[in-house]
């Protein structure tokens, strides 16, 4: 929220939303949130772990599932952390630091979380990572229980992305991405995306950009379920997701019918299928995607909603969503777990969050589990009105498995 208070609402597996047992049907402030006078300066959700930064401090806080180094504290055992636990950040200040030079990337590109893993830009500046199956050199794919520095890349860090791949909640593989002013690198589980010929784990590897695109033209990156998306400075979207990923070919957005190793430029469903342009924010869920442009919000992928009362449908090209009256989208999130319909969120310029889609386990914040086909405001914690004054929004779309770990 504008005053840096944090709210969670979702399926409460492994205490991702705090101590209460069962689903969280209305937004709630997590337990122990007042630790060290906590105020959120940054928020990121993975699959089973949520991470925030304390405002003005060199600490990060976790809630959720501690397993295989997911919280960067050197432990491998599994346990649920039902209230916020805060740790010192790894070695240096998180970018931007208070005294040192930093590239100061946008908030969306500073930190990325996968199911049980995190990568970030520190103020060297360089890349730091930890967690499940994240090793980037020698023997890739090992668990890193403590924060590690990334090697074998060139340039100044500009952004990070991360996602998980797997067919079981507790057996996911991690894929991580690093963007610099000289190139794009990936490591972890390749899924035939980082390395076209490799399904399994790879060391940090340079990945060629789409033909005709230079690194200076890349604005930011996103990742989920073994695929990666990049957005150019003119707001074009390109997607790469190999056959070993958990992605859908419909997320290519160009009408393709099979997964392959090529980059695909997202096009729209308008006459002639012109390229999608002007994208300022992208939520990439591997099987679904949602994007903000000056012309409005676009959606594509499997079982997505327009929010106009019509049923879910699969869209293999970006489709313009009818506008919410009097509201401009500033941030979007979209989640899809398994074969379920998508759950979609828009943060409006009025500080309210609008939801539509599959309401499995109460993910839409309505104090019920009824699906929605029209955009509806997320309710406040007492269910007496709308949740208001929201400034940041994050979901766990990097890895949402089956009916688990769905939330915002």
Short mmCIF file of C-alpha atoms in Angstrom, two decimals:
data_model
loop_
_atom_site.label_atom_id
_atom_site.label_comp_id
_atom_site.label_asym_id
_atom_site.label_seq_id
_atom_site.Cartn_x
_atom_site.Cartn_y
_atom_site.Cartn_z
CA UNK A 1 0.00 0.00 0.00
CA UNK A 2 1.10 3.66 -0.31
CA UNK A 3 2.12 3.63 3.38
CA UNK A 4 4.29 0.52 2.78
CA UNK A 5 1.97 -1.89 4.57
CA UNK A 6 1.84 -5.37 3.02
CA UNK A 7 -1.22 -7.57 2.35
CA UNK A 8 -1.43 -11.21 1.22
CA UNK A 9 -4.35 -13.19 -0.15
CA UNK A 10 -4.16 -16.72 -1.57
CA UNK A 11 -3.98 -20.45 -0.95
CA UNK A 12 -2.04 -20.67 2.31
CA UNK A 13 0.23 -23.63 1.64
CA UNK A 14 3.40 -23.76 3.77
CA UNK A 15 2.17 -20.66 5.66
CA UNK A 16 2.84 -18.33 2.74
CA UNK A 17 0.29 -15.91 4.21
CA UNK A 18 1.09 -16.49 7.86
CA UNK A 19 -0.08 -18.58 10.77
CA UNK A 20 -3.79 -19.20 9.99
CA UNK A 21 -4.53 -22.64 8.64
CA UNK A 22 -6.52 -22.70 5.41
CA UNK A 23 -7.05 -20.28 2.57
CA UNK A 24 -6.84 -16.51 2.97
CA UNK A 25 -9.98 -15.21 1.27
CA UNK A 26 -9.42 -11.54 2.14
CA UNK A 27 -6.19 -9.51 2.16
CA UNK A 28 -4.39 -9.70 5.50
CA UNK A 29 -1.25 -8.23 7.01
CA UNK A 30 1.14 -11.16 7.72
CA UNK A 31 2.16 -12.12 11.23
CA UNK A 32 5.20 -10.48 12.82
CA UNK A 33 5.08 -7.84 10.13
CA UNK A 34 6.07 -5.18 12.66
CA UNK A 35 9.50 -6.75 13.17
CA UNK A 36 12.17 -4.05 13.21
CA UNK A 37 9.48 -1.54 12.32
CA UNK A 38 9.03 -3.26 8.98
CA UNK A 39 7.82 -1.22 6.04
CA UNK A 40 8.06 -2.70 2.57
CA UNK A 41 10.43 -1.03 0.13
CA UNK A 42 10.25 -3.93 -2.33
CA UNK A 43 8.03 -6.98 -2.74
CA UNK A 44 8.50 -10.14 -4.78
CA UNK A 45 6.68 -13.48 -4.73
CA UNK A 46 8.00 -16.80 -5.98
CA UNK A 47 6.20 -20.12 -5.76
CA UNK A 48 6.37 -21.09 -2.10
CA UNK A 49 8.29 -18.12 -0.76
CA UNK A 50 7.49 -14.43 -0.47
CA UNK A 51 10.29 -11.90 0.02
CA UNK A 52 10.21 -8.24 0.98
CA UNK A 53 12.80 -5.62 1.89
CA UNK A 54 12.66 -3.43 4.96
CA UNK A 55 12.37 0.22 4.06
CA UNK A 56 15.70 2.00 4.46
CA UNK A 57 17.54 -1.01 5.90
CA UNK A 58 19.95 -3.67 4.71
CA UNK A 59 17.62 -6.54 5.56
CA UNK A 60 15.23 -8.76 3.69
CA UNK A 61 12.32 -10.66 5.20
CA UNK A 62 10.76 -14.01 4.29
CA UNK A 63 7.54 -15.81 4.92
CA UNK A 64 6.62 -19.23 3.58
CA UNK A 65 8.62 -22.39 2.91
CA UNK A 66 12.21 -22.67 4.13
CA UNK A 67 13.80 -25.47 2.10
CA UNK A 68 17.05 -26.13 0.17
CA UNK A 69 18.46 -22.68 0.86
CA UNK A 70 15.32 -20.81 -0.18
CA UNK A 71 15.90 -18.18 2.49
CA UNK A 72 19.65 -17.87 1.97
CA UNK A 73 20.46 -18.68 5.59
CA UNK A 74 22.65 -21.76 5.02
CA UNK A 75 20.01 -24.35 5.93
CA UNK A 76 18.70 -27.18 3.77
CA UNK A 77 15.96 -28.65 5.97
CA UNK A 78 12.29 -28.10 5.31
CA UNK A 79 9.98 -26.11 7.57
CA UNK A 80 7.13 -23.64 7.31
CA UNK A 81 7.88 -20.09 8.42
CA UNK A 82 4.45 -18.75 9.47
CA UNK A 83 5.57 -15.20 10.35
CA UNK A 84 8.07 -12.79 8.87
CA UNK A 85 11.69 -13.61 9.66
CA UNK A 86 14.28 -11.02 8.65
CA UNK A 87 17.92 -11.58 7.72
CA UNK A 88 20.87 -9.42 6.75
CA UNK A 89 21.24 -9.13 3.02
CA UNK A 90 24.18 -10.95 1.41
CA UNK A 91 27.33 -8.92 2.03
CA UNK A 92 26.51 -5.69 0.26
CA UNK A 93 23.56 -3.36 0.11
CA UNK A 94 20.84 -4.28 -2.29
CA UNK A 95 20.95 -2.02 -5.31
CA UNK A 96 20.66 0.91 -5.00
CA UNK A 97 23.00 1.25 -2.04
CA UNK A 98 23.19 4.37 0.12
CA UNK A 99 26.78 5.36 -0.73
CA UNK A 100 28.05 3.28 -3.64
CA UNK A 101 27.44 3.60 -7.36
CA UNK A 102 24.52 1.55 -8.60
CA UNK A 103 22.77 1.17 -11.92
CA UNK A 104 19.46 1.72 -10.12
CA UNK A 105 17.24 -0.51 -12.25
CA UNK A 106 13.48 -0.15 -12.10
CA UNK A 107 11.75 -1.82 -9.17
CA UNK A 108 10.51 -4.69 -11.32
CA UNK A 109 14.03 -5.62 -12.40
CA UNK A 110 15.89 -5.53 -9.07
CA UNK A 111 14.86 -8.90 -7.58
CA UNK A 112 13.33 -12.09 -8.99
CA UNK A 113 12.03 -15.15 -7.15
CA UNK A 114 11.40 -18.70 -8.34
CA UNK A 115 9.71 -21.45 -6.32
CA UNK A 116 12.42 -21.74 -3.64
CA UNK A 117 15.09 -19.41 -4.97
CA UNK A 118 16.02 -15.74 -5.38
CA UNK A 119 18.35 -13.67 -7.56
CA UNK A 120 19.04 -9.95 -7.27
CA UNK A 121 21.33 -7.09 -8.24
CA UNK A 122 23.62 -5.88 -5.46
CA UNK A 123 25.48 -2.61 -5.39
CA UNK A 124 28.87 -3.79 -6.68
CA UNK A 125 26.88 -3.81 -8.99
CA UNK A 126 26.74 -7.53 -9.72
CA UNK A 127 24.36 -10.46 -9.47
CA UNK A 128 23.70 -12.52 -6.33
CA UNK A 129 21.56 -15.66 -6.08
CA UNK A 130 20.65 -18.52 -3.72
CA UNK A 131 18.22 -21.40 -3.24
CA UNK A 132 16.99 -24.61 -4.82
CA UNK A 133 18.95 -25.92 -7.83
CA UNK A 134 20.59 -22.56 -8.58
CA UNK A 135 24.32 -23.33 -8.93
CA UNK A 136 25.70 -21.52 -11.99
CA UNK A 137 29.15 -23.04 -12.42
CA UNK A 138 31.18 -26.28 -12.07
CA UNK A 139 28.20 -28.54 -11.28
CA UNK A 140 25.08 -26.63 -12.30
CA UNK A 141 21.76 -27.29 -10.64
CA UNK A 142 22.98 -27.88 -7.09
CA UNK A 143 21.25 -26.19 -4.17
CA UNK A 144 22.99 -23.01 -3.00
CA UNK A 145 22.25 -22.62 0.70
CA UNK A 146 24.04 -19.28 1.04
CA UNK A 147 24.12 -16.27 -1.32
CA UNK A 148 26.51 -16.70 -4.25
CA UNK A 149 27.97 -14.26 -6.77
CA UNK A 150 27.39 -14.86 -10.47
CA UNK A 151 30.46 -15.23 -12.70
CA UNK A 152 31.10 -15.46 -16.43
CA UNK A 153 29.09 -12.54 -17.72
CA UNK A 154 30.01 -9.19 -19.26
CA UNK A 155 28.70 -5.69 -18.68
CA UNK A 156 26.77 -3.78 -16.02
CA UNK A 157 23.70 -5.47 -14.49
CA UNK A 158 20.35 -4.11 -15.65
CA UNK A 159 17.77 -6.73 -14.68
CA UNK A 160 17.04 -10.23 -13.41
CA UNK A 161 14.31 -12.83 -13.95
CA UNK A 162 13.62 -16.31 -12.55
CA UNK A 163 11.16 -19.16 -12.89
CA UNK A 164 10.75 -22.81 -11.95
CA UNK A 165 10.06 -25.91 -14.01
CA UNK A 166 8.58 -29.17 -12.77
CA UNK A 167 5.63 -31.50 -12.48
CA UNK A 168 5.59 -31.73 -8.69
CA UNK A 169 5.38 -29.02 -6.05
CA UNK A 170 8.40 -30.16 -4.05
CA UNK A 171 10.59 -31.19 -7.00
CA UNK A 172 10.95 -28.05 -9.08
CA UNK A 173 13.99 -27.00 -11.08
CA UNK A 174 15.16 -23.39 -11.12
CA UNK A 175 15.96 -21.26 -14.17
CA UNK A 176 17.56 -17.82 -13.70
CA UNK A 177 18.33 -14.92 -16.03
CA UNK A 178 20.68 -11.93 -15.96
CA UNK A 179 20.42 -8.89 -18.25
CA UNK A 180 23.34 -6.48 -18.67
CA UNK A 181 24.18 -3.65 -21.03
CA UNK A 182 26.19 -6.17 -23.07
CA UNK A 183 23.96 -9.23 -23.26
CA UNK A 184 21.54 -11.78 -21.85
CA UNK A 185 22.63 -14.79 -19.77
CA UNK A 186 20.78 -17.77 -18.29
CA UNK A 187 21.67 -20.61 -15.95
CA UNK A 188 20.06 -23.52 -14.11
CA UNK A 189 17.47 -25.74 -15.78
CA UNK A 190 17.75 -25.06 -19.50
CA UNK A 191 14.42 -26.59 -20.62
CA UNK A 192 15.74 -26.23 -24.21
CA UNK A 193 15.41 -22.47 -23.71
CA UNK A 194 18.82 -21.34 -22.40
CA UNK A 195 20.62 -23.93 -24.52
CA UNK A 196 18.53 -25.11 -27.45
CA UNK A 197 20.04 -28.59 -27.31
CA UNK A 198 19.96 -29.08 -23.53
CA UNK A 199 17.00 -30.13 -21.40
CA UNK A 200 18.79 -30.29 -18.03
CA UNK A 201 20.99 -27.93 -16.02
CA UNK A 202 23.58 -25.65 -17.61
CA UNK A 203 26.22 -23.25 -16.31
CA UNK A 204 25.79 -19.52 -16.89
CA UNK A 205 25.36 -19.24 -20.66
CA UNK A 206 25.10 -16.33 -23.08
CA UNK A 207 21.82 -16.43 -25.00
CA UNK A 208 21.52 -14.88 -28.45
CA UNK A 209 18.88 -12.19 -28.82
CA UNK A 210 16.15 -12.27 -31.48
CA UNK A 211 17.40 -11.47 -34.96
CA UNK A 212 17.63 -7.73 -35.57
CA UNK A 213 17.40 -6.85 -31.84
CA UNK A 214 20.46 -5.32 -30.16
CA UNK A 215 21.09 -5.29 -26.42
CA UNK A 216 20.57 -1.53 -26.38
CA UNK A 217 17.02 -2.16 -27.56
CA UNK A 218 16.16 -4.49 -24.64
CA UNK A 219 14.25 -2.76 -21.84
CA UNK A 220 13.49 -5.57 -19.37
CA UNK A 221 13.00 -9.33 -19.03
CA UNK A 222 10.54 -11.71 -17.36
CA UNK A 223 10.63 -15.50 -16.81
CA UNK A 224 8.30 -18.32 -15.79
CA UNK A 225 8.04 -22.11 -16.06
CA UNK A 226 11.17 -22.49 -18.19
CA UNK A 227 10.49 -19.67 -20.65
CA UNK A 228 11.72 -16.09 -20.91
CA UNK A 229 10.22 -12.92 -22.35
CA UNK A 230 11.96 -9.67 -23.24
CA UNK A 231 10.43 -6.28 -23.87
CA UNK A 232 12.17 -3.77 -26.14
CA UNK A 233 12.50 -0.04 -25.67
CA UNK A 234 9.63 0.42 -28.15
CA UNK A 235 7.45 -2.03 -26.22
CA UNK A 236 7.66 -5.05 -28.50
CA UNK A 237 7.54 -8.46 -26.77
CA UNK A 238 9.62 -11.49 -27.72
CA UNK A 239 9.21 -14.94 -26.10
CA UNK A 240 11.54 -17.96 -26.00
CA UNK A 241 10.28 -21.21 -24.43
CA UNK A 242 11.74 -24.59 -25.37
CA UNK A 243 10.09 -27.98 -25.55
CA UNK A 244 11.42 -28.87 -22.09
CA UNK A 245 9.58 -26.00 -20.44
CA UNK A 246 6.16 -26.04 -18.80
CA UNK A 247 5.10 -23.21 -21.12
CA UNK A 248 2.34 -23.21 -23.72
CA UNK A 249 2.96 -22.40 -27.39
CA UNK A 250 0.01 -20.02 -27.14
CA UNK A 251 2.15 -17.70 -25.01
CA UNK A 252 4.31 -17.07 -28.11
CA UNK A 253 1.46 -14.85 -29.25
CA UNK A 254 2.09 -15.43 -32.95
CA UNK A 255 -0.29 -18.28 -33.76
CA UNK A 256 2.33 -21.03 -33.43
CA UNK A 257 1.11 -24.56 -32.77
CA UNK A 258 4.17 -26.23 -31.20
CA UNK A 259 6.96 -25.38 -28.76
CA UNK A 260 10.38 -24.90 -30.31
CA UNK A 261 13.70 -23.15 -29.65
CA UNK A 262 13.11 -19.95 -31.65
CA UNK A 263 12.33 -16.45 -30.41
CA UNK A 264 8.74 -15.44 -31.21
CA UNK A 265 7.44 -11.89 -31.53
CA UNK A 266 4.04 -11.37 -29.93
CA UNK A 267 1.39 -10.11 -32.36
CA UNK A 268 -2.14 -8.87 -31.79
CA UNK A 269 -5.51 -10.23 -32.88
CA UNK A 270 -6.30 -7.01 -34.78
CA UNK A 271 -6.74 -7.18 -38.56
CA UNK A 272 -3.50 -8.25 -40.19
CA UNK A 273 -2.03 -9.38 -36.85
CA UNK A 274 0.37 -6.45 -36.33
CA UNK A 275 3.10 -6.69 -33.69
CA UNK A 276 2.22 -5.76 -30.13
CA UNK A 277 4.01 -2.48 -29.30
CA UNK A 278 4.14 0.13 -26.57
CA UNK A 279 4.30 -2.37 -23.67
CA UNK A 280 5.27 -0.68 -20.39
CA UNK A 281 4.55 -3.58 -18.02
CA UNK A 282 4.40 -7.33 -18.65
CA UNK A 283 3.27 -10.19 -16.45
CA UNK A 284 4.58 -13.40 -18.03
CA UNK A 285 3.20 -16.65 -16.63
CA UNK A 286 4.64 -19.17 -19.08
CA UNK A 287 1.23 -20.31 -20.29
CA UNK A 288 -0.43 -16.88 -20.09
CA UNK A 289 0.58 -13.22 -20.31
CA UNK A 290 -0.87 -9.79 -19.57
CA UNK A 291 0.61 -6.49 -20.83
CA UNK A 292 0.00 -2.78 -20.32
CA UNK A 293 0.24 -0.37 -23.28
CA UNK A 294 -0.94 3.19 -23.90
CA UNK A 295 -3.76 1.69 -25.97
CA UNK A 296 -4.93 -0.53 -23.12
CA UNK A 297 -4.27 -3.93 -21.56
CA UNK A 298 -3.69 -7.05 -23.67
CA UNK A 299 -4.01 -10.72 -22.69
CA UNK A 300 -2.99 -13.96 -24.41
CA UNK A 301 -2.37 -17.63 -23.64
CA UNK A 302 -4.41 -20.56 -22.34
CA UNK A 303 -7.86 -20.08 -20.75
CA UNK A 304 -7.70 -16.32 -20.26
CA UNK A 305 -10.43 -13.74 -19.60
CA UNK A 306 -11.39 -10.41 -21.14
CA UNK A 307 -13.33 -9.37 -18.04
CA UNK A 308 -16.41 -8.45 -20.09
CA UNK A 309 -18.60 -11.28 -18.81
CA UNK A 310 -17.53 -13.83 -21.41
CA UNK A 311 -16.07 -17.21 -20.50
CA UNK A 312 -12.40 -18.13 -20.50
CA UNK A 313 -10.87 -18.75 -23.91
CA UNK A 314 -7.48 -19.64 -25.35
CA UNK A 315 -5.91 -16.77 -27.30
CA UNK A 316 -2.83 -17.36 -29.45
CA UNK A 317 -2.38 -13.64 -30.12
CA UNK A 318 -2.50 -10.63 -27.81
CA UNK A 319 -6.11 -9.49 -27.46
CA UNK A 320 -7.18 -6.06 -26.22
CA UNK A 321 -9.22 -6.18 -23.02
CA UNK A 322 -12.25 -3.86 -22.88
CA UNK A 323 -11.33 -0.94 -20.64
CA UNK A 324 -12.50 -0.70 -17.04
CA UNK A 325 -14.50 2.53 -16.92
CA UNK A 326 -12.41 5.42 -15.61
CA UNK A 327 -9.39 3.23 -14.83
CA UNK A 328 -5.95 3.06 -16.45
CA UNK A 329 -3.79 0.03 -15.65
CA UNK A 330 -0.40 0.76 -14.07
CA UNK A 331 0.63 -2.80 -13.14
CA UNK A 332 -0.72 -6.23 -14.04
CA UNK A 333 -0.34 -9.80 -12.81
CA UNK A 334 -1.61 -13.08 -14.25
CA UNK A 335 -1.34 -16.57 -12.76
CA UNK A 336 -2.24 -19.96 -14.16
CA UNK A 337 -1.80 -23.21 -12.28
CA UNK A 338 -1.90 -26.45 -14.24
CA UNK A 339 -5.00 -26.70 -16.41
CA UNK A 340 -6.99 -24.17 -14.39
CA UNK A 341 -8.29 -20.96 -15.90
CA UNK A 342 -6.17 -17.87 -15.40
CA UNK A 343 -6.45 -15.52 -12.42
CA UNK A 344 -5.83 -11.93 -13.59
CA UNK A 345 -5.18 -8.68 -11.73
CA UNK A 346 -4.97 -5.03 -12.75
CA UNK A 347 -3.62 -2.31 -10.45
CA UNK A 348 -5.42 0.85 -11.49
CA UNK A 349 -4.23 4.44 -11.38
CA UNK A 350 -6.87 4.92 -8.67
CA UNK A 351 -4.95 2.66 -6.26
CA UNK A 352 -7.46 -0.19 -6.45
CA UNK A 353 -6.82 -3.77 -7.58
CA UNK A 354 -9.25 -5.39 -10.03
CA UNK A 355 -9.52 -9.18 -10.35
CA UNK A 356 -11.11 -11.63 -12.77
CA UNK A 357 -10.86 -15.35 -13.47
CA UNK A 358 -10.48 -18.61 -11.59
CA UNK A 359 -11.04 -18.04 -7.87
CA UNK A 360 -9.52 -21.29 -6.69
CA UNK A 361 -8.86 -21.08 -2.94
CA UNK A 362 -9.96 -17.44 -2.84
CA UNK A 363 -7.08 -16.05 -4.89
CA UNK A 364 -9.22 -13.15 -6.18
CA UNK A 365 -9.60 -11.58 -2.73
CA UNK A 366 -13.42 -11.61 -2.62
CA UNK A 367 -14.00 -13.50 0.67
CA UNK A 368 -15.33 -16.43 -1.38
CA UNK A 369 -14.23 -18.95 -4.00
CA UNK A 370 -16.66 -17.95 -6.75
CA UNK A 371 -15.09 -17.45 -10.19
CA UNK A 372 -15.41 -14.03 -11.82
CA UNK A 373 -15.91 -13.17 -15.50
CA UNK A 374 -16.10 -9.39 -14.99
CA UNK A 375 -13.48 -7.17 -13.40
CA UNK A 376 -14.22 -6.80 -9.67
CA UNK A 377 -12.33 -4.85 -7.01
CA UNK A 378 -10.35 -6.78 -4.39
CA UNK A 379 -11.93 -6.30 -0.97
CA UNK A 380 -10.32 -4.83 2.15
CA UNK A 381 -9.40 -7.02 5.17
CA UNK A 382 -12.76 -6.44 6.90
CA UNK A 383 -14.82 -6.97 3.73
CA UNK A 384 -16.44 -3.57 4.23
CA UNK A 385 -15.19 -1.95 1.03
CA UNK A 386 -12.41 -1.98 -1.55
CA UNK A 387 -8.72 -2.43 -0.83
CA UNK A 388 -7.37 1.07 -1.59
CA UNK A 389 -4.15 3.08 -1.95
CA UNK A 390 -2.23 0.14 -3.40
CA UNK A 391 1.10 1.06 -5.01
CA UNK A 392 2.77 -2.33 -5.68
CA UNK A 393 1.49 -5.71 -6.86
CA UNK A 394 3.20 -9.08 -7.20
CA UNK A 395 2.03 -12.66 -7.82
CA UNK A 396 3.76 -16.01 -7.81
CA UNK A 397 3.36 -16.67 -11.53
CA UNK A 398 7.03 -17.77 -11.92
CA UNK A 399 5.78 -21.13 -10.64
CA UNK A 400 2.15 -21.94 -9.80
CA UNK A 401 1.66 -25.69 -9.65
CA UNK A 402 -1.78 -27.29 -9.88
CA UNK A 403 -3.98 -25.82 -7.12
CA UNK A 404 -1.05 -24.90 -4.88
CA UNK A 405 0.83 -21.65 -4.41
CA UNK A 406 -1.71 -19.40 -6.11
CA UNK A 407 -1.84 -15.87 -4.81
CA UNK A 408 -0.97 -12.19 -4.77
#
